[in-house]
Amino acid sequence: MAPRFDLVIVNGTVVTASDISTCCVGIKDGKIKALAYAFDQDELEGVEIIDAEGAYVMPGGVDAHVHLCQDLKTGPHGLGGECADNFDTGSRSAVAGGTTTIITFATQTRAEEDRSLIKVVEAYNARAESTGSYVDYGFHIIIVRNDADILENELPVLIKDWGISSCKLFLTYETQRLTDSQLLDVMFAARKHSITTMIHAENGDMIGWLTDKLEAKGMVAPYYHALSRPPIAEGEATNRAISLATLIQNPILFVHVGSALGAANVRRAQTMGLPVYAETCPQYFNLTWDDLKRFHSPTCFENSKMICSPPPPPDTNDHEDLFVSLQNGTFTIYSSDHCPFRYDHPHGKPSGVLEHTPSMEGENHDCHGEELQDLLLRKNGAFRHVPNGIPGVETRLSLLYTGALQTGRITPQKFVELTSTNPAKLYGLYPKKGALMNLQPGSDADIVIWHPEKSFKPFNLTNSMLHHNVDYTPYEGKEFTNWPRYTILRGKVMWANGELKGKLRDGQYVKRGPNQLKKDSPRMDKDPRRVATWLYE
Ligand SMILES: *[C@@H]1O[C@H](CO)[C@@H](O)[C@H](O)[C@H]1NC(C)=O
Ligand SMILES: *[C@@H]1O[C@H](CO)[C@@H](O)[C@H](O)[C@H]1NC(C)=O
Ligand SMILES: *[C@@H]1O[C@H](CO)[C@@H](O)[C@H](O)[C@H]1NC(C)=O
């Protein structure tokens, strides 16, 4: 008789979003088959056994905000910069950090050939398939135009054929942002087709205006990027997007909320019963303005390593406010916003600066090291042109473990909820992902096992320990008190004791369904004199 299990985890402290218990996990055919206090000895005969030694055993991380292989072309249609990670290196970094599912972004641009969302997704999928992935993956779609025919005809196809149930819209970046009326068009179509609307909420005009003023004063070094995006830029944009969403009763999720002001707006909307969700990221807790300023000088380009939008909050009170919002449910999910650009590479952080320098036309930009630094120095590395984003898919879970779980500031269940279960529910993957359910429909055996705290020696991170294709980490030198010991994808050990075990083609594309978090609240306003409920009649 075939053994009941393929793999068994014993001595684990098994954690889900609701429960914690000492038990064993039995895995068969890539699924969770049984949870039990113990298994009979004869059931374990010939079965691979992992001894968790008392450590936490959790559903694998679901990182719902990862940029890989994304064409961020400079020029009229792009944000500039070449994404340093493709599905190979990006998923390798994910799995080494305990994440088993990522959701990445297929991106429409304003170029005429990118009008069709389906074509955009097909082209993006080809990139993923060309390398394969170490983790399971799905796509969000970024929409930068409001073409009625595309929205009407293609959104249903994206759901049906691709299982793409979420779109992302921008309120900033010249090449991506939508006006309020365009935003209403897309949100309305998204609601009609049960697509979750994610919003990057920063006021583009405010940022553009401040950038001009900073430049007029010669404040162009990378550090000033943060001054061009004060918390009120997010405060205004979240407030506005909530108002627009209220008008047409459309559920929204704010991505990477980094200000107490943004969180307060989200909280107020939630208290009014509006279906408003919010994501936050490690950089809003574990990077400070001291980090942003670390290398600051009028000519130093090094701070471009820290440029991300929105920037981390100005002071520790803001960090604290954000943390309370993380504890008390204002934040629904905790993602990385991994957006990788190399530092010492002409197509990385320096690319926009080089591209936008007329006096350098015709110069060869394929330089590195000192030569590159020299070029940037001549241009002061104007932050306006520096691609925005930092890497973090591998450090996401360990930063939260170190800073919040181990210190007792959040419970293990809350940790699982924020990093795995809620993203799975919000993006229609539950309980295949984000759970350890052994009854139908059952969960994939995606699991992260930590080191036992007693025996783990804290270490200080250096970039060479990571598995991405980026030449730096913003968390260089930070102390970590735990790290995933095993990462298991559908029953297969992919990462064990510091070594990659799985194969690049082990990851699979996952189709997703609609948002599974509660959508409507009895407190939502249904009066057509105040909100446009009649739109849907
Ligand atoms: C990192 O963030 C956590 C909250 O997630 C916080 O408790 C901790 O103090 C931060 N640590 C560092 C080194 O920034
Ligand atoms: C969550 O925390 C914030 C910040 O302290 C607080 O203002 C808010 O009332 C809390 N919300 C809930 C639902 O407890
Ligand atoms: C990490 O670095 C800090 C600051 O340099 C140092 O105090 C600490 O001892 C280091 N921790 C480890 C585990 O090496």
Coordinates of C-alpha atoms and ligand atoms in Angstrom, one line a residue, residues 281-282 284-288 291 319-320 323 326 334 399-405 407 409-410 475 478-479, ligand 1:
C281 CA 5.4 47.4 3.5
P282 CA 8.5 46.8 5.6
Y284 CA 7.5 52.1 6.3
F285 CA 8.6 50.5 9.6
N286 CA 12.3 49.6 9.0
L287 CA 13.6 52.5 7.1
T288 CA 13.9 56.0 8.6
D291 CA 18.7 55.8 6.4
H319 CA 6.3 54.7 12.6
E320 CA 4.4 54.1 15.8
F323 CA 2.5 50.1 13.7
L326 CA -0.9 47.2 11.6
Y334 CA 1.8 43.5 4.4
L399 CA 11.9 41.9 9.1
L400 CA 8.4 41.5 10.5
Y401 CA 9.4 38.4 12.5
T402 CA 12.4 40.2 14.0
G403 CA 10.7 43.5 14.6
A404 CA 7.2 42.5 15.6
L405 CA 6.7 38.8 16.2
T407 CA 9.3 41.1 20.3
R409 CA 4.3 43.2 19.4
I410 CA 2.0 41.1 17.2
Y475 CA 18.7 46.8 5.1
K478 CA 20.5 45.3 10.1
E479 CA 20.3 42.6 12.7
Ligands
LIG1 C1 11.2 47.2 12.2 O1 9.8 47.3 12.2 C2 9.2 46.7 13.3 C3 7.7 46.7 13.1 O2 7.5 45.9 12.0 C4 9.6 47.5 14.6 O3 9.0 46.9 15.7 C5 11.1 47.4 14.7 O4 11.5 48.2 15.8 C6 11.8 47.9 13.4 N1 13.2 47.6 13.5 C7 14.2 48.3 13.0 C8 15.6 47.9 13.2 O5 13.9 49.2 12.2

